[in-house]
Short mmCIF file of C-alpha atoms in Angstrom, two decimals:
data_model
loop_
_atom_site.label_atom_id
_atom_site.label_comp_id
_atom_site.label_asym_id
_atom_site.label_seq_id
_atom_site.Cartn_x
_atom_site.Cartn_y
_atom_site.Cartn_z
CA UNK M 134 108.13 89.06 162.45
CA UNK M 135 104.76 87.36 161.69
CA UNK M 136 103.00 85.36 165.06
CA UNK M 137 103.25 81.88 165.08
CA UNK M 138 99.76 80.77 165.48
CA UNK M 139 98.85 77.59 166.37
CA UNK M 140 97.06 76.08 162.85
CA UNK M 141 101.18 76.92 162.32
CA UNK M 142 102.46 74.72 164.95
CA UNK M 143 99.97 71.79 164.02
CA UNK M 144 100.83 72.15 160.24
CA UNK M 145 104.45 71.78 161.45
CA UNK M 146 104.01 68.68 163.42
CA UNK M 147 101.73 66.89 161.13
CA UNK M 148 104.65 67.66 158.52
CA UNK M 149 107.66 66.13 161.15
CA UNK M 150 105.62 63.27 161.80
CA UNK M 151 104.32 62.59 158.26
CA UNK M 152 108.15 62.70 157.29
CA UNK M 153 108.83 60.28 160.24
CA UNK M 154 106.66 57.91 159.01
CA UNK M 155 107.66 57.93 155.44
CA UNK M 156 111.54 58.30 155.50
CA UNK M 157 112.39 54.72 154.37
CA UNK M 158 109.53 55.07 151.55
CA UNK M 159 111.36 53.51 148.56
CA UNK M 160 115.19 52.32 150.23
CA UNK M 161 113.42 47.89 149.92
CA UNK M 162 112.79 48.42 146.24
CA UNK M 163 114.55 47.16 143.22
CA UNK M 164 113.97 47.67 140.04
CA UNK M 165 114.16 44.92 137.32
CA UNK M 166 116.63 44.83 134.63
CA UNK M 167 115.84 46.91 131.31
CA UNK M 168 113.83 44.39 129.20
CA UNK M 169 113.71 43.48 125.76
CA UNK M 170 112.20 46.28 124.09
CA UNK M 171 114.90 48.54 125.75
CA UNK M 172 113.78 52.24 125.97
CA UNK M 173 111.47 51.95 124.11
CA UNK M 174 109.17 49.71 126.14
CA UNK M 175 108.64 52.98 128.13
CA UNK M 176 105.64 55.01 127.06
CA UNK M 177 104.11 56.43 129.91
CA UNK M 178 105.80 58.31 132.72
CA UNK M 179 104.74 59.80 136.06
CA UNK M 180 106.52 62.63 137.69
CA UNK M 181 105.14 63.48 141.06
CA UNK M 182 106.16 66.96 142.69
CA UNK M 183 103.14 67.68 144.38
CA UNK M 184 104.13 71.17 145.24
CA UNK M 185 102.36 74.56 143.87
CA UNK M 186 104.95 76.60 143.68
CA UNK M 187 105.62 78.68 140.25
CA UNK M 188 109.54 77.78 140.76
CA UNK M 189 109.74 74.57 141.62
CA UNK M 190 107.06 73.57 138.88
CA UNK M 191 109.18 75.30 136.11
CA UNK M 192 112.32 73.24 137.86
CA UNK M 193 110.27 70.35 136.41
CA UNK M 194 111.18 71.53 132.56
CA UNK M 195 114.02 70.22 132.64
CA UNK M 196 113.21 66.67 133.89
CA UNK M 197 110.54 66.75 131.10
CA UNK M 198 113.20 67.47 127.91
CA UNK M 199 115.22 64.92 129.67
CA UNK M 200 112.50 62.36 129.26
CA UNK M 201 111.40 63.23 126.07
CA UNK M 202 115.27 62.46 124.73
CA UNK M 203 115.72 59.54 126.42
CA UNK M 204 112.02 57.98 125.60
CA UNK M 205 111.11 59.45 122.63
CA UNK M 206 107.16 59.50 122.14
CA UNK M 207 106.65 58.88 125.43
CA UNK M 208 103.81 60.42 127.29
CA UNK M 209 104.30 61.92 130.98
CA UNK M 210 101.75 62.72 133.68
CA UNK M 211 102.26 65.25 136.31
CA UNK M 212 101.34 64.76 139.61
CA UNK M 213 101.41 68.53 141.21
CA UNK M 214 99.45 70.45 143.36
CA UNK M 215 97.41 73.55 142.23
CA UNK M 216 96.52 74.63 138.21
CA UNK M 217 99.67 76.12 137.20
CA UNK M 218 101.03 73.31 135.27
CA UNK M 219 98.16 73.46 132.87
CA UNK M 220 99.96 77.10 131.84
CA UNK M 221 103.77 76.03 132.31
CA UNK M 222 103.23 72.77 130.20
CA UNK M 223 100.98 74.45 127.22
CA UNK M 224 103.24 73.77 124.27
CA UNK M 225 104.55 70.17 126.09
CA UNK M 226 103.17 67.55 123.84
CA UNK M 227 104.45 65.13 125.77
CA UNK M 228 102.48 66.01 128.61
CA UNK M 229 99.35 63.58 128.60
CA UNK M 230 97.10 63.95 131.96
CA UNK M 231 98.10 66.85 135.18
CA UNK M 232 96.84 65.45 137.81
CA UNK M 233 95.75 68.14 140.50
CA UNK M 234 96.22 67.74 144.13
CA UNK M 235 93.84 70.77 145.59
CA UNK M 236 95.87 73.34 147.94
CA UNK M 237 93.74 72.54 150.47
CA UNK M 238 92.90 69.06 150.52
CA UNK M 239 90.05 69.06 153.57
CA UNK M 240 88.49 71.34 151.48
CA UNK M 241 88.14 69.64 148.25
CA UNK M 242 88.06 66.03 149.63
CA UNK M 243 86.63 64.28 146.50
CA UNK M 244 89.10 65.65 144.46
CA UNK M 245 92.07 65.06 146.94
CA UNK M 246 91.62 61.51 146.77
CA UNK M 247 90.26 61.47 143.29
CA UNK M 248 93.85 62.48 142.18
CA UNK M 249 95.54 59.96 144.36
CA UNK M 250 92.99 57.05 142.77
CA UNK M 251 94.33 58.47 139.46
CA UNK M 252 98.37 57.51 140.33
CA UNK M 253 97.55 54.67 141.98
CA UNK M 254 95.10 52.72 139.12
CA UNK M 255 97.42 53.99 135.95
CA UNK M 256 99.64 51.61 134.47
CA UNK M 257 102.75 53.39 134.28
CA UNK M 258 106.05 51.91 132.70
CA UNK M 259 108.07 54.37 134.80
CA UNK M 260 107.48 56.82 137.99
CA UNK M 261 109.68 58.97 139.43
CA UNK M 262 109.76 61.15 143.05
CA UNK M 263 111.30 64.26 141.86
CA UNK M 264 112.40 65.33 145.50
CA UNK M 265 114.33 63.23 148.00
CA UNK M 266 112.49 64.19 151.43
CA UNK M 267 109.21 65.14 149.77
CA UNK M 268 106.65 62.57 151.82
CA UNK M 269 103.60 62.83 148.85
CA UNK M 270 105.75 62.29 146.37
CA UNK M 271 107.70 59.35 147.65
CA UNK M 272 104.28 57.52 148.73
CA UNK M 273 102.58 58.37 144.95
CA UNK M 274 105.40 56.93 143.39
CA UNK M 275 105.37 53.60 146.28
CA UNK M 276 101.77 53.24 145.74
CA UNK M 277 101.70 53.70 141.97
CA UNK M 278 102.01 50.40 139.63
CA UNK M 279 104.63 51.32 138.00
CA UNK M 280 107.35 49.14 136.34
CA UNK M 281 110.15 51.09 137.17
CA UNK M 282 110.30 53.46 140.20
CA UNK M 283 113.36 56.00 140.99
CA UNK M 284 112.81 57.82 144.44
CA UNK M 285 115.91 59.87 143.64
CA UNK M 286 117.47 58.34 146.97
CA UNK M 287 120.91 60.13 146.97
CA UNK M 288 123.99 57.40 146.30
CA UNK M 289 127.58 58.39 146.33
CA UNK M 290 127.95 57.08 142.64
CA UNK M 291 125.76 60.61 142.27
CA UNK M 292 126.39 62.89 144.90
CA UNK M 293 130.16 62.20 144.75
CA UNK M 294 130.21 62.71 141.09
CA UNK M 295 128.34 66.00 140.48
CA UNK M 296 129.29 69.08 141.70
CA UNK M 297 126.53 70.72 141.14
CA UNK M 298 124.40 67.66 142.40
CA UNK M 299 122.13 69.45 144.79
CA UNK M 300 120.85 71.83 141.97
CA UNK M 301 116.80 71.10 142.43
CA UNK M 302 116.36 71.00 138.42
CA UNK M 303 119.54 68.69 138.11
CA UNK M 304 119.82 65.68 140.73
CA UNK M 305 116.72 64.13 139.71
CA UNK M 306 118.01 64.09 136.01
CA UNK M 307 121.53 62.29 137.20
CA UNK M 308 119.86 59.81 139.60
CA UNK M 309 117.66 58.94 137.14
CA UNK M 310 120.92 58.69 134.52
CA UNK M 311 122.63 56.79 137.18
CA UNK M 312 119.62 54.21 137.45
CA UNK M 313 118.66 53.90 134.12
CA UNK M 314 122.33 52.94 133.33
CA UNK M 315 122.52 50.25 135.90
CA UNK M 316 119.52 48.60 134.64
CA UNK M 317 120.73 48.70 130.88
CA UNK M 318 118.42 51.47 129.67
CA UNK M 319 120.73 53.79 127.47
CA UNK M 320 120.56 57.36 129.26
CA UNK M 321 121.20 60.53 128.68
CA UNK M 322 125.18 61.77 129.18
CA UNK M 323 125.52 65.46 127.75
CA UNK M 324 124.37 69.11 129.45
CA UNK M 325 121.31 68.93 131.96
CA UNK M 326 118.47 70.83 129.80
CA UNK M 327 117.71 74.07 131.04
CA UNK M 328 114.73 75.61 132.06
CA UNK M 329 111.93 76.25 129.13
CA UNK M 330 108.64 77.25 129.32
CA UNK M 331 108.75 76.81 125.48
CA UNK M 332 107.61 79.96 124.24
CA UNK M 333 105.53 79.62 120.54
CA UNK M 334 106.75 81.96 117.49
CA UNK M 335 103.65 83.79 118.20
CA UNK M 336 104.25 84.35 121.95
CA UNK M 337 108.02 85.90 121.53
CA UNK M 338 106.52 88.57 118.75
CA UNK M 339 103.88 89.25 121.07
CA UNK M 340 106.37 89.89 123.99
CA UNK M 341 108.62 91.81 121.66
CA UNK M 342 105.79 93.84 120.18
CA UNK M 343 104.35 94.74 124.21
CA UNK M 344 108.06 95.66 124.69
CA UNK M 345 108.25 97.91 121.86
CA UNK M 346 105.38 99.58 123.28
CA UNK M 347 106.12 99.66 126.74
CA UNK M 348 109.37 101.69 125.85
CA UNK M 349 108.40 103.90 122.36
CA UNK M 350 111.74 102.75 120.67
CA UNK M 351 113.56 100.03 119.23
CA UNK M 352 116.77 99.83 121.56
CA UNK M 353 118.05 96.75 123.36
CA UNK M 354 116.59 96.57 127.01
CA UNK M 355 118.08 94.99 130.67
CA UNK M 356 115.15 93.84 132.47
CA UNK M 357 114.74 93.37 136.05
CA UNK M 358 112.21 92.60 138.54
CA UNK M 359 112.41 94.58 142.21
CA UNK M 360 110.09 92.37 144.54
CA UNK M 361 110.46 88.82 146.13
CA UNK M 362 109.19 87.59 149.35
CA UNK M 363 110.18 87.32 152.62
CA UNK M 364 113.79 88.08 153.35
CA UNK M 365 114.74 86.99 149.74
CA UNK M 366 113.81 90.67 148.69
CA UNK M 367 115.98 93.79 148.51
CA UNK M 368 114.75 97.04 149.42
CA UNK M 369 115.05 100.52 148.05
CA UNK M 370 118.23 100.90 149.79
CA UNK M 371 119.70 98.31 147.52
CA UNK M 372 117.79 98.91 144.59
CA UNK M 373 117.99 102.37 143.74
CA UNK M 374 121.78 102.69 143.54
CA UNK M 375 121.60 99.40 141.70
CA UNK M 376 119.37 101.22 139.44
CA UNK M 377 121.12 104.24 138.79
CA UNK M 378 124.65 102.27 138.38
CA UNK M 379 122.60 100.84 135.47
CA UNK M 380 121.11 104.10 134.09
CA UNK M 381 124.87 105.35 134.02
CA UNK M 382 126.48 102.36 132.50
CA UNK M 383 124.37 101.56 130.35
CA UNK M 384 122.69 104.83 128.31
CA UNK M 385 122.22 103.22 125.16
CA UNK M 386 119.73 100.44 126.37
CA UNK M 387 116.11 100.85 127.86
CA UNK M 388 115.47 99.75 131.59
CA UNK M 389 112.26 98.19 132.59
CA UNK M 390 110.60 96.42 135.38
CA UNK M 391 108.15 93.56 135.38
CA UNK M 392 106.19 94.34 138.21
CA UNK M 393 104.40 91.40 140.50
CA UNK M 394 100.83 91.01 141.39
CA UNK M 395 101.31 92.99 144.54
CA UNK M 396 102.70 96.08 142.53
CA UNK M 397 105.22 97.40 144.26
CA UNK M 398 108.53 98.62 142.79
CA UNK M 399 111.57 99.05 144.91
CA UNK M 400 112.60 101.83 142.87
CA UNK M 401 109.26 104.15 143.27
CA UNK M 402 108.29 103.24 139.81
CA UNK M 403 111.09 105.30 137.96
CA UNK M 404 111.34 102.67 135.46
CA UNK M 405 109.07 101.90 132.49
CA UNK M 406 106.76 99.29 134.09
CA UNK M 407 104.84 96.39 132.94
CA UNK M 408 102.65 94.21 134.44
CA UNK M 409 99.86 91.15 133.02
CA UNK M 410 98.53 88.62 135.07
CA UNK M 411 99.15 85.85 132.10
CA UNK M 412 102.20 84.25 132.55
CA UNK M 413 103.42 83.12 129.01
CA UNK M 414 102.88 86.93 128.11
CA UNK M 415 105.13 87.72 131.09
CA UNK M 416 107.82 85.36 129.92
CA UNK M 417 107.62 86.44 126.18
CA UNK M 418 108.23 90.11 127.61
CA UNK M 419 111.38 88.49 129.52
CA UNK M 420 112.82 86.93 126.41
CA UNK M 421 112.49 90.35 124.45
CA UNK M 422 115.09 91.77 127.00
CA UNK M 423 118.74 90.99 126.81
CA UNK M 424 119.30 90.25 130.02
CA UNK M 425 117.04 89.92 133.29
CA UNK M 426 117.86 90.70 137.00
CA UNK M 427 115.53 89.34 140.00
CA UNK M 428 116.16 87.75 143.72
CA UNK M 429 115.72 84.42 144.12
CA UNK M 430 112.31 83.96 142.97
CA UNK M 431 109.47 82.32 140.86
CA UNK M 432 109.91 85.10 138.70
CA UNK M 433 113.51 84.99 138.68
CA UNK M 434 112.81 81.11 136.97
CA UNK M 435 110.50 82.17 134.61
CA UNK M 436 112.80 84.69 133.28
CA UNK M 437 115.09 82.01 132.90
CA UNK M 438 112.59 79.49 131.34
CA UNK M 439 112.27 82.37 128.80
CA UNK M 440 115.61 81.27 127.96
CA UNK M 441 116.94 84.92 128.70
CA UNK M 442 120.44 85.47 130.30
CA UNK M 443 119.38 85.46 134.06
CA UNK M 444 121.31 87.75 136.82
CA UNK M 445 119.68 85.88 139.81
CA UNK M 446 120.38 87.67 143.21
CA UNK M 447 120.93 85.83 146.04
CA UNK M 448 121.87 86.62 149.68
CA UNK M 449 120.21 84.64 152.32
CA UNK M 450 118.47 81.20 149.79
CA UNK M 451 120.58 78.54 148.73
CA UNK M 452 122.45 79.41 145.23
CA UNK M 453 123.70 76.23 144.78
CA UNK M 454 119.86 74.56 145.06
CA UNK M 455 117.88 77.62 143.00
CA UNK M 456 120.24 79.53 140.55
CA UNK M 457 119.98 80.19 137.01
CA UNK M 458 121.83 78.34 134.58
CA UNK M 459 122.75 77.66 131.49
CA UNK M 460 122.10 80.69 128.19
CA UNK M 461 124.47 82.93 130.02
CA UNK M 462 122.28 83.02 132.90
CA UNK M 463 124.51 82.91 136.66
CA UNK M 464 123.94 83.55 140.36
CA UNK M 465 125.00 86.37 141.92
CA UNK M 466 125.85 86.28 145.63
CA UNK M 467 124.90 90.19 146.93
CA UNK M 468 127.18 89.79 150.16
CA UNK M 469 129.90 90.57 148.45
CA UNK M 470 128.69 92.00 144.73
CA UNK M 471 127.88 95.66 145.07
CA UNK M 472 126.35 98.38 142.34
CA UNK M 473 129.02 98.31 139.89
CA UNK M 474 130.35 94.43 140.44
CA UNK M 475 126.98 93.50 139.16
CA UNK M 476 127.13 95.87 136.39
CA UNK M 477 130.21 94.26 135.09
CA UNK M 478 127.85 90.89 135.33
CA UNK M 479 125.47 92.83 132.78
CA UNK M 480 128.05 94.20 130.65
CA UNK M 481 129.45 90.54 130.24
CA UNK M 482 126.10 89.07 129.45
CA UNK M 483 125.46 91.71 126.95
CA UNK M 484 128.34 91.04 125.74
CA UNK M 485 127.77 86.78 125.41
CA UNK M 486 124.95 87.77 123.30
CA UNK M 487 126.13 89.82 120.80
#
């Protein structure tokens, strides 16, 4: 267990107390009524999620196709933290300015508050808090001058509605339905988009081509990725029988793994491995396979942004807030799914695809 040092225990005050301070951000205001120009009259968005993480900013895809249907030709800033979204968004045309929030704010102070000047001095027709709690992204959106403001403050007309409410890439999308149909925009009602990282025609031969390579052969291939962090990732103990039960049941297809950054493999490297540090070339390798397995990860979302059925493992995170959906793609809860349980998982997604 890692020592709690005390740059630890301030970081963890600063963030009770900032949430403190800012928990009734956003509860006083009320939105006007849809005017005349209807949907249309929206044409620039902000969506604030200033958070660097490489899942949560691929939760955002979905938020973005949502917007782009229900405002067409609209344009949409980000307001995020760290350069990912530059990558994630590439083939977004919708995406006008990403507006950076450094890591480490004391340390770039001129662009910390360069970024906020940004949200606050843009006339947007619409801003939205992507997550309820998040203290940044409640006060961007309060301090932006914006028409229309959703905080994504949870109502029972939502939470009681949804089942699957509390998914992170979903309850924005119905609060946002839920307001936008109160104030007489017309919304959205079908399927929540899933996760894309919208992969060019070029991009998917490449991946398919450095899969081709990777394995000398032209047979179908189950992916899966061995490493997550923290307690979120299995060891050998888990993965090599897991790995074998797949060698067994499944002769006729290649196994690979996508190794991470830190390259490691669970499974002692026994597996064809790839690796790149670009991460549309990782994804296009994901949507060459058939079907991916990973824990609860960033990677696990980017194989499912790659729009490839996703077997994401879960046994300590919260399934219900993180998993896969949508193109086959399910959570699997490892507590009670052993070797050959999740092997039926991958013979049924192989299956779905045919």
């Amino acid at each position: 267990m890692s020592k709690v040092t005390f740059k630890d225990r301030i970081n963890e005050y600063r963030r009770k107390l900032t949430k403190r301070l800012t928990k009734d951000v956003g509860h006083d205001f009320v939105n006007p009524p849809a005017g005349p120009d209807g949907n249309a009259g929206i044409k620039r968005i902000l969506i604030s999620r200033p958070n660097h993480r490489l899942g949560n900013q691929l939760l955002l895809t979905p938020l973005v196709q949502e917007l782009e249907a229900t405002f067409p030709g609209c344009k949409i800033d980000l307001f995020v933290r760290g350069g990912l979204s530059h990558v994630l968004f590439k083939n977004y045309n919708s995406i006008g300015n990403i507006i950076k929030v450094p890591k480490r704010p004391l340390n770039e102070p001129r662009a910390y508050f360069a970024a906020w000047k940004t949200v606050k001095t843009t006339p947007y027709d619409l801003a939205i808090n992507v997550i309820h709690g998040s203290s940044s992204g409640a006060v961007s959106v309060n301090k932006s001058k914006a028409r229309y403001k959703i905080f994504n403050i949870p109502t029972p007309a939502v939470t009681e509605h949804y089942e699957d409410y509390r998914h992170l890439a979903k309850n924005t999308i119905y609060t946002l339905r839920e307001e936008l149909g109160k104030l007489g925009f017309t919304m959205q009602t079908g399927d929540v988009p899933v996760l894309d990282i919208k992969l060019s025609a070029d991009e998917l031969q490449h991946g398919k081509a450095e899969l081709e390579k990777l394995t000398g052969n032209d047979k179908k291939t189950i992916g899966i990725f061995t490493f997550a962090t923290g307690n979120k990732c299995y060891g050998p103990e888990w993965w090599n029988p897991v790995y074998e039960t797949l060698k067994k049941r499944f002769p006729k297809y290649n196994i690979v793994e996508v190794l991470p950054a830190e390259n490691v493999s669970q499974i002692g490297f026994a597996a064809p491995s790839f690796y790149s540090n670009d991460i549309r070339e990782i994804t296009a390798f994901m949507a060459a396979t058939e079907v991916f397995i990973a824990a609860d990860s960033g990677m696990m979302h980017l194989a499912s942004a790659s729009k490839t059925p996703t077997l994401g493992l879960f046994g300590v995170t919260q399934s219900f807030r993180y998993g896969p959906y949508g193109n086959g793609s399910i959570a699997v809860d490892t507590n009670v799914t052993g070797p050959d349980a999740l092997a039926d998982l991958v013979e049924t997604a192989l299956k779905n695809r045919r």
